[in-house]
Structure formats: C-alpha cells, structure tokens
Short mmCIF file of C-alpha atoms in Angstrom, two decimals:
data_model
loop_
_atom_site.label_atom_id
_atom_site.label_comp_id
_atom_site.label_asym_id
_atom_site.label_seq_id
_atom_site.Cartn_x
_atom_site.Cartn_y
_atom_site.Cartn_z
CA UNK A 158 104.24 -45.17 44.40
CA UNK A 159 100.88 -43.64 46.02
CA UNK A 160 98.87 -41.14 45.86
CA UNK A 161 97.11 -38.42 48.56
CA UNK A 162 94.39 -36.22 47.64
CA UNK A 163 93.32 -35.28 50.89
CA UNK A 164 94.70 -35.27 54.77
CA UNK A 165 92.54 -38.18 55.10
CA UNK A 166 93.99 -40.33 52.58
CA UNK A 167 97.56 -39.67 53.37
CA UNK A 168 98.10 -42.61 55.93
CA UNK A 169 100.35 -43.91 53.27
CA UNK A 170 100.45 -47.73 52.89
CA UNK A 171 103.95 -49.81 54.74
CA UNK A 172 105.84 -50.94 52.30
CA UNK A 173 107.95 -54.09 53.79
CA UNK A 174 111.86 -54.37 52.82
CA UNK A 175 111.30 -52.88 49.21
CA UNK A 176 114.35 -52.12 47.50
CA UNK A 177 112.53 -49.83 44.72
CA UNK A 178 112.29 -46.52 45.35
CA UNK A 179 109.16 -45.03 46.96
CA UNK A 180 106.82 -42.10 45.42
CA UNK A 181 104.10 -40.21 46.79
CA UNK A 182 101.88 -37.70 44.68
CA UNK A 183 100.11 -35.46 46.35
CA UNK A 184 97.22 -32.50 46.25
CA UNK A 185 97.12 -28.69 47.96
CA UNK A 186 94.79 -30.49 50.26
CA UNK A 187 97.66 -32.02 51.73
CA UNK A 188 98.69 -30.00 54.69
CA UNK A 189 102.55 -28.79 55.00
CA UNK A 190 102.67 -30.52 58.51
CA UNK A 191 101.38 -33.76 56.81
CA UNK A 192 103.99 -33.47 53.43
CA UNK A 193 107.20 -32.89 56.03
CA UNK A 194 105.68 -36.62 57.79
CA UNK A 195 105.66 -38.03 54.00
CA UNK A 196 108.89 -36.95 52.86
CA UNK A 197 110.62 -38.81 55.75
CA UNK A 198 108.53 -41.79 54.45
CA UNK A 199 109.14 -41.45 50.80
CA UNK A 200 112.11 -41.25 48.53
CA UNK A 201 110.69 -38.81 46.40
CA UNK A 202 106.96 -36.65 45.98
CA UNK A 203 105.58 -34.83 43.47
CA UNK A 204 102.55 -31.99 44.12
CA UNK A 205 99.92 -32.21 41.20
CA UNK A 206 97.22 -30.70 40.22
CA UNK A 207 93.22 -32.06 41.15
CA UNK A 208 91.57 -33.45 37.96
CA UNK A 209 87.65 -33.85 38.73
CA UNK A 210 86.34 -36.11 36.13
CA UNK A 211 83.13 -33.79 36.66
CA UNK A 212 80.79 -36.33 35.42
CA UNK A 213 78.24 -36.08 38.89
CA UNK A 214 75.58 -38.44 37.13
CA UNK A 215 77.81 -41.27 36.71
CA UNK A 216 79.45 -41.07 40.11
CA UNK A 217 75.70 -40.80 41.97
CA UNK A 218 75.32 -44.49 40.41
CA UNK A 219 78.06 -45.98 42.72
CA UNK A 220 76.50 -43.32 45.42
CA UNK A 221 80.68 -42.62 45.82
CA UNK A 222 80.58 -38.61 44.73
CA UNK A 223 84.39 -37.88 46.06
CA UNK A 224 85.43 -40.39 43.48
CA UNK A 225 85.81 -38.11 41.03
CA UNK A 226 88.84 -36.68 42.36
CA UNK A 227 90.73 -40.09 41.67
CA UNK A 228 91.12 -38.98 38.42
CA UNK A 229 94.08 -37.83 39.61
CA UNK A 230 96.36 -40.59 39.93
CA UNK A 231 96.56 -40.04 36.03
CA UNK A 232 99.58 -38.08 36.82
CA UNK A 233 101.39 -40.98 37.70
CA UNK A 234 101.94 -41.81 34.23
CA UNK A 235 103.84 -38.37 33.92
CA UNK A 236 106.94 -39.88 36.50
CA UNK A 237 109.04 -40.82 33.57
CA UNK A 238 111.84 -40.88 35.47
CA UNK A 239 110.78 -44.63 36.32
CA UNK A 240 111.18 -46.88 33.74
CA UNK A 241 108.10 -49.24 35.81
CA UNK A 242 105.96 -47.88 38.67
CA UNK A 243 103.63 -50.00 41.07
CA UNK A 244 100.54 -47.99 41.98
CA UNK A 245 98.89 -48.29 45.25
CA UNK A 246 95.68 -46.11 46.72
CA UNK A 247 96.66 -44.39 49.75
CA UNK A 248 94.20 -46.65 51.42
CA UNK A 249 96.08 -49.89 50.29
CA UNK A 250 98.38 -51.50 53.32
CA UNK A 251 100.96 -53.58 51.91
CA UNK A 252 101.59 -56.82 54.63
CA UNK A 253 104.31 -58.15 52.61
CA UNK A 254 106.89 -58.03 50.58
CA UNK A 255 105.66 -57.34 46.84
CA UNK A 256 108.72 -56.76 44.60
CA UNK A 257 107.70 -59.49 42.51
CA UNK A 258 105.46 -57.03 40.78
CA UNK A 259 108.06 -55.27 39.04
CA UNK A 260 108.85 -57.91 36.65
CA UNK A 261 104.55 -57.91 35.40
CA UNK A 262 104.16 -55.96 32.47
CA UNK A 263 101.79 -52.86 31.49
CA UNK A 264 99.00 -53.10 32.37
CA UNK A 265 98.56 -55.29 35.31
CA UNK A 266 96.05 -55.44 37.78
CA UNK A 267 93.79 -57.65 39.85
CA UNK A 268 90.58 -58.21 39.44
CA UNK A 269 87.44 -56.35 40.79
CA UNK A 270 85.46 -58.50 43.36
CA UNK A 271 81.85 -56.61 42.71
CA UNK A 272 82.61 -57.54 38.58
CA UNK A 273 85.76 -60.20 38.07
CA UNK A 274 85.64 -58.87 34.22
CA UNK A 275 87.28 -55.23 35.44
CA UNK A 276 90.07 -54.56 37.73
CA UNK A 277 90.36 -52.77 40.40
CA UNK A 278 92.28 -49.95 40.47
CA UNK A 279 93.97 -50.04 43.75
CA UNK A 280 96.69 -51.45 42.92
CA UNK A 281 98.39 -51.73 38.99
CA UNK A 282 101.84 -51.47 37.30
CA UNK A 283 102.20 -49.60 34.26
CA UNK A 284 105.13 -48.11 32.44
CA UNK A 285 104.93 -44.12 32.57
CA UNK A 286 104.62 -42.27 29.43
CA UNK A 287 103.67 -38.69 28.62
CA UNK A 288 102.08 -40.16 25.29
CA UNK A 289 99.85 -42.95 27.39
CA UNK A 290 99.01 -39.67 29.93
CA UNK A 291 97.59 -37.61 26.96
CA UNK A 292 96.14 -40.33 25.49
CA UNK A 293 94.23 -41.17 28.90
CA UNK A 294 92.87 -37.59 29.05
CA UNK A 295 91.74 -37.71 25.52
CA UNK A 296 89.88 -40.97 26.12
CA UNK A 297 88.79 -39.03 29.05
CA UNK A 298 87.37 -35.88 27.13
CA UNK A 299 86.11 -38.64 24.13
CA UNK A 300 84.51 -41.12 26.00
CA UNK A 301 84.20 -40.43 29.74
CA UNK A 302 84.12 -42.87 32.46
CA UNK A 303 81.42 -45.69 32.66
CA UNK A 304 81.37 -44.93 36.85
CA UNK A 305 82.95 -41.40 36.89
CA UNK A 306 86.03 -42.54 38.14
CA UNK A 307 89.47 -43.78 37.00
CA UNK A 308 88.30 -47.24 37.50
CA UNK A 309 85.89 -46.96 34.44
CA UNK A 310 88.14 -44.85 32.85
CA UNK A 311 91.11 -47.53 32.96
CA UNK A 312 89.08 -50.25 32.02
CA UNK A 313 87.88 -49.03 28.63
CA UNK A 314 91.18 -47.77 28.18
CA UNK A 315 92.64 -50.86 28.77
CA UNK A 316 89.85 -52.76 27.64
CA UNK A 317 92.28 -56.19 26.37
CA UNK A 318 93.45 -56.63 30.16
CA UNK A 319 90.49 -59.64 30.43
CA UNK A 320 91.81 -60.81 27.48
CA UNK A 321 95.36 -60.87 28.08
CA UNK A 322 97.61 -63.28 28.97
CA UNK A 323 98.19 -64.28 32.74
CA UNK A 324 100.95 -61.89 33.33
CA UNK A 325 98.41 -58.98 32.99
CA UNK A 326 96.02 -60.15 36.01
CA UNK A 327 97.44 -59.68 39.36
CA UNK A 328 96.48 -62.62 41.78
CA UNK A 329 94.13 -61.39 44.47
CA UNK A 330 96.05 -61.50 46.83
CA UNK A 331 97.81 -58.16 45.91
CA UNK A 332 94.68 -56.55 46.04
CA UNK A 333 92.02 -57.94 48.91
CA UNK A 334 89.53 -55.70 49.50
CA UNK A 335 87.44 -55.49 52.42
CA UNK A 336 84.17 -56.61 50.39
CA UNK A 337 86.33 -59.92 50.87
CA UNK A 338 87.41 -59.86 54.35
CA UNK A 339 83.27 -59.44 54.89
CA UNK A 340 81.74 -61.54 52.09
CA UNK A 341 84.14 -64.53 51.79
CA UNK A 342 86.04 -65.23 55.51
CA UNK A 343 86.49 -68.90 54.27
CA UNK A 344 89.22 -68.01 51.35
CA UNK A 345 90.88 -65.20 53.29
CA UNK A 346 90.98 -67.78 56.03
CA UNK A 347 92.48 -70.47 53.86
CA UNK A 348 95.03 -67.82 51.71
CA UNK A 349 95.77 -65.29 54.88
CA UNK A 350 99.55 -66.23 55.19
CA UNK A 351 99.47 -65.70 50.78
CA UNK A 352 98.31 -62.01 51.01
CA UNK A 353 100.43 -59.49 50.15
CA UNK A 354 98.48 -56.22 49.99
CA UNK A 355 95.16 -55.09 52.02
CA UNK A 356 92.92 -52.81 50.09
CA UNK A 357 90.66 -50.65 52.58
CA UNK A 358 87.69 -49.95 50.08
CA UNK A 359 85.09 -47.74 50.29
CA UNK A 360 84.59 -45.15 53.28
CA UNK A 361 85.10 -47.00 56.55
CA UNK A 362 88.93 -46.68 56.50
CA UNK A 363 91.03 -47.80 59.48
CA UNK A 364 92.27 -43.87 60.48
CA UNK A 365 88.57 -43.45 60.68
CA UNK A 366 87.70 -45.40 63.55
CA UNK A 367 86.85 -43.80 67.13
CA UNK A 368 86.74 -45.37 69.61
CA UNK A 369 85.16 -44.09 72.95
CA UNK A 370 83.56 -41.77 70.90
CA UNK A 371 80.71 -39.68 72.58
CA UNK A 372 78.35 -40.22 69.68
CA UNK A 373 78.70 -43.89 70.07
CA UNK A 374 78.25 -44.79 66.39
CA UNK A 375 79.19 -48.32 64.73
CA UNK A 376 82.49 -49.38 62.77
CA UNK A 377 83.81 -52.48 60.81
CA UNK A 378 86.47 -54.30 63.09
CA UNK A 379 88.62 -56.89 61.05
CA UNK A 380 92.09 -58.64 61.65
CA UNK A 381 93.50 -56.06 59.15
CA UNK A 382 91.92 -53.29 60.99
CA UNK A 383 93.71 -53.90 64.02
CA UNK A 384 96.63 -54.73 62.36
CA UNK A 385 96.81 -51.11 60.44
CA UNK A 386 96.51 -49.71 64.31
CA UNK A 387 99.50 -51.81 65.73
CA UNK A 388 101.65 -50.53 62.97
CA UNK A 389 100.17 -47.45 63.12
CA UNK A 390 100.75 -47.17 66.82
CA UNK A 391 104.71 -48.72 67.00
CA UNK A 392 106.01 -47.01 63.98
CA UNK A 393 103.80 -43.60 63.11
CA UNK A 394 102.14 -42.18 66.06
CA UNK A 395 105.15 -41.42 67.42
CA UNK A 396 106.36 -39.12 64.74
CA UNK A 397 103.90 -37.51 64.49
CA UNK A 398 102.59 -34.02 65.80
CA UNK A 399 99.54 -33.53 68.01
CA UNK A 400 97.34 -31.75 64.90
CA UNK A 401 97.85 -35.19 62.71
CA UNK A 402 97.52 -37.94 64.99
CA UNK A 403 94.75 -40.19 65.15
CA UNK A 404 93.52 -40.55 68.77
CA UNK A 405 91.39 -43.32 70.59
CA UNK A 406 89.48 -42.23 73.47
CA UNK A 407 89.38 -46.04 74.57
CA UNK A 408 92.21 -48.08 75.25
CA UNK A 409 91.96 -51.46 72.41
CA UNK A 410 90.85 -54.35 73.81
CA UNK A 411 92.56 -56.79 71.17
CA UNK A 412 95.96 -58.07 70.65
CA UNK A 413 97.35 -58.69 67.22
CA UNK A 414 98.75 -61.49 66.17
CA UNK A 415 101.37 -61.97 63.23
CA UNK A 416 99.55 -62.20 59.92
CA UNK A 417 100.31 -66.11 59.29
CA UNK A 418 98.53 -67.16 62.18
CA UNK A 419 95.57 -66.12 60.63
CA UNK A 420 94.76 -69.13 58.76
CA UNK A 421 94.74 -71.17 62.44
CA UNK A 422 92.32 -68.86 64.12
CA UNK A 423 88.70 -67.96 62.82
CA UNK A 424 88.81 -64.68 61.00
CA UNK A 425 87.56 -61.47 62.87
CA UNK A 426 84.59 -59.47 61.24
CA UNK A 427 82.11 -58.00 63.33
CA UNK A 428 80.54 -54.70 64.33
CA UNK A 429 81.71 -53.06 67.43
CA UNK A 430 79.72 -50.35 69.15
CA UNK A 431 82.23 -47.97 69.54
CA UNK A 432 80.87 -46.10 72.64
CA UNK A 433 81.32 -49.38 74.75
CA UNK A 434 83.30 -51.70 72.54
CA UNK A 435 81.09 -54.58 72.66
CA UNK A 436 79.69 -56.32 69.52
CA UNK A 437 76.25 -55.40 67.90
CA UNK A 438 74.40 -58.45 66.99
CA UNK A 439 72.10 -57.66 63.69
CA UNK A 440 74.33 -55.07 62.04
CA UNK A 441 72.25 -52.62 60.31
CA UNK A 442 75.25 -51.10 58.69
CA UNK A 443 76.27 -54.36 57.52
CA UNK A 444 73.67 -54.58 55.80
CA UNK A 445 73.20 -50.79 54.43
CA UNK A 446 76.48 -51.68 53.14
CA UNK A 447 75.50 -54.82 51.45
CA UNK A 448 77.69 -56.95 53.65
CA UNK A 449 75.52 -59.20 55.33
CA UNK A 450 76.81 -62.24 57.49
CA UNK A 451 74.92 -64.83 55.51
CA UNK A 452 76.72 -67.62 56.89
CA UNK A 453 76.16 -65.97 60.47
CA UNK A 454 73.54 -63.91 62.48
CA UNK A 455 71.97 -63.19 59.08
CA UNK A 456 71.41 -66.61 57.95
CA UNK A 457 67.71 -67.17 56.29
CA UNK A 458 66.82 -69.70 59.30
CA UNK A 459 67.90 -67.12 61.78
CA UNK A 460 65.78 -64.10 59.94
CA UNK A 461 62.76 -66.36 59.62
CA UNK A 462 62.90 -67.36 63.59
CA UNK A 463 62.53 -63.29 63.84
CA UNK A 464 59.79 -63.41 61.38
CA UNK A 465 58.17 -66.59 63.05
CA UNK A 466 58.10 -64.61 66.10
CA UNK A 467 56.83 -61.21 64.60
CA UNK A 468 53.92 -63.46 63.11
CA UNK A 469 52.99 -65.12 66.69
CA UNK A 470 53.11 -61.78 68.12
CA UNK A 471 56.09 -62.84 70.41
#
C-alpha cells in the first residue's frame, strides 16, 4: 500500500508482478483528476483525514517542516481488511519484485542510513489493527515525536525493533535512499542488481526535475533518476491528462540501461545545470545538502589545491 498527501507525492511507486493487492490512501489535497489516474493503478483507495503532528519545534530540527503531515500514514493501520500490509512512501520506486516481504513479521523495517539504530520509515510491514492505531495516537498525544514526524513517532513506539530478531530488520536493499546513491556509490555499485526498492528522500524528487527550465537552477541526476523518467515516460505519461503531466522543456540526453547492468558501469551522480544540461563541477548544493563527493571533486587534496592557490594569490 502507499500513501498521497499531496498532488506532488502521488507519482505512486511501480510495483513489479505483485500478486497482493494494491492500496493507496490518500488526502483532499489530492485532486479528482489525479484519484481517477490512481484508481486505474490501484486495487483499492481509501480518502483520510490530515493528522499534523503540530509539534513545529521538533520538525525545524530536521529543517523538514511539511513532515508533519506524515503523520498520516497512521491510518494505514485502520485497513483491517488486510490481514498484512507493506507500506511504501509515495516517493519509494519499487525496481523489483518484493513479495518476499509478506512473510516478515510486525514490525519490520530497514534501517535509517543518517542513524543505523532507527528505521526508516519508507518502507515497513505491519499487521493493521484499530487497537495498535489508537494506541499510536495515544503515544502520540503522551509522548510526541523525537523529530515531529512518524519516523520518531514509530521508533519509540516500536522501540524493541533494534533489538529484535533478524526477521524484524529489512535488508537495505528494500529501502536505498538517495543519501546512499550520493554518499556510498561503491556498495550500490557492488549490490545494484540486489536492490529491490529506491527510496527518493528528502525534497529533490524525480517529478521535480526541469529540465530546460528558464531559471536554470541545479538538480541531482542519478541512475535511478533516469530510470523513474523512462518508466514514467513508457507507461504513465501517456495516461495522463495535460493538467498532471510532468513536462521537460529539453529533450534527455541519457539512455537507460536495465538495472543489472549497473554493477558493470560506474554509478551516475552528478549535478546537472538544468538550463544547458551540462555538469557543474563544485556542487554547492551538494554540499548545502551535506552530500559532498569526498572521493571526487571534493576530495581534501583537491580543496587544498583551491586553497594553495587562494593563498598565492593565483
């Protein structure tokens, strides 16, 4: 199942050759134009209510204010017509086939690659339950959220999950975020033909990229990126009315290749200047983003050359 709080997030994730049945929840942000293009998707939706954690200190720590809306995915634990539900965030893209995670038990998830200890929220199976959904808001209402947003919320609810036994901690490769595809292109090298599920964190999502734009700003380009736009462009685009579609300006100037041939081909991560397509050398929102290339252009022997230079007056 997945969630949509916004038109933004409801580029619902590809789900390859499931044979489960698929559920999307939804907001009244959610236009009716958008909710016809996700019923066609999904077996079954549900509209539900906003819950707003409204706890504005917390959230300002992360600097992520809109997170407080993701208290809504709460609500999933309310579809007890399941007997087990996989969760994904609408801005998770599922690569391959992930059935398997019907046989973990509640509550699994993967863990969190800014603190291993928690996991990330992306993506979990749990069993749903009215009695676990009061209990959550009661935590909720008791004890808050240690970041303002389901994440902390989850994690002191389900504080054991670090403790647990294997079953309870998802592999990462159900849940690769794109702190990884940045930080660590060695391991996603190595494990690329292994990963099941893509998990486009934070607020450069794929949807969101212009290209050709007249503003000329910068985006993240990565393997995953471009693969979201092929599928994107073969199987969605199509369907889709003029109001909702997600147009480039410039034509892409990459192919895609199938997803195991990754691990035979350096990985792709670079900033593209989107008003001419060519790559920025330096990065500035890399680093704003505290993604630095630190095996790359931002090596230490590269920034002391610049401040060699600056010194000699060069």
């Amino acid at each position: 199942m997945s969630s949509a709080s916004d038109e933004s997030f409801a580029w619902v994730t590809l789900v390859v050759d499931t044979r489960h049945k698929l559920h999307v929840m939804y907001t009244e942000g959610v236009s009716a134009e958008m909710r016809a293009q996700l019923d066609r998707v999904f077996d079954d939706h549900t509209e539900v209510n906003v819950l707003d954690s409204g706890d504005a200190e917390n959230l300002a720590l992360i600097n992520r204010p809109d997170l407080g809306v993701t208290f809504t995915k709460l609500h999933c634990w309310l579809l007890t017509q399941y007997s087990k539900c996989v969760f994904l965030d609408a801005d998770t893209f599922v690569v391959q086939n992930c059935d398997e995670l019907f046989e973990r038990p509640e509550f699994s998830a993967a863990p969190d690659v800014g603190w291993p200890d928690i996991f990330n929220t992306g993506v979990f199976v749990f069993v749903p339950s009215g009695q676990t959904y009061r209990n959550l808001l009661g935590f909720a209402l008791s004890y808050g959220s240690f970041d303002g947003g389901d994440q902390g919320l989850l994690n002191s609810y389900f504080s054991g999950w670090r403790e647990s036994d294997a079953s309870h901690r998802l592999p990462f490769i159900y849940n690769v975020t794109t702190a990884a595809i940045y930080g660590y292109a060695a391991a996603l090298k190595r494990f690329a033909s292994k990963v099941k599920i893509i998990h486009f964190l934070g607020k450069q999502k794929p949807w969101m990229i212009h290209y050709g734009d007249s503003v000329g700003g910068l985006a993240f380009i990565s393997d995953y990126h471009q693969q979201w736009f092929q599928f994107y462009t073969n199987a969605v685009q199509q369907n889709l009315p003029p109001s909702l579609a997600v147009t480039t300006t410039l034509p892409l100037s990459f192919s895609v290749q199938p997803l195991a041939s990754f691990e035979n081909r350096p990985i792709v991560s670079q900033l593209v200047d989107s008003s001419a397509g060519r790559a920025v050398v330096g990065g500035y929102d890399a680093w704003e983003a505290g993604l630095p290339d630190y095996l790359g252009a931002d090596a230490f022997a590269n920034i002391q050359k610049v401040i060699e230079k600056s010194l000699k007056g060069e």
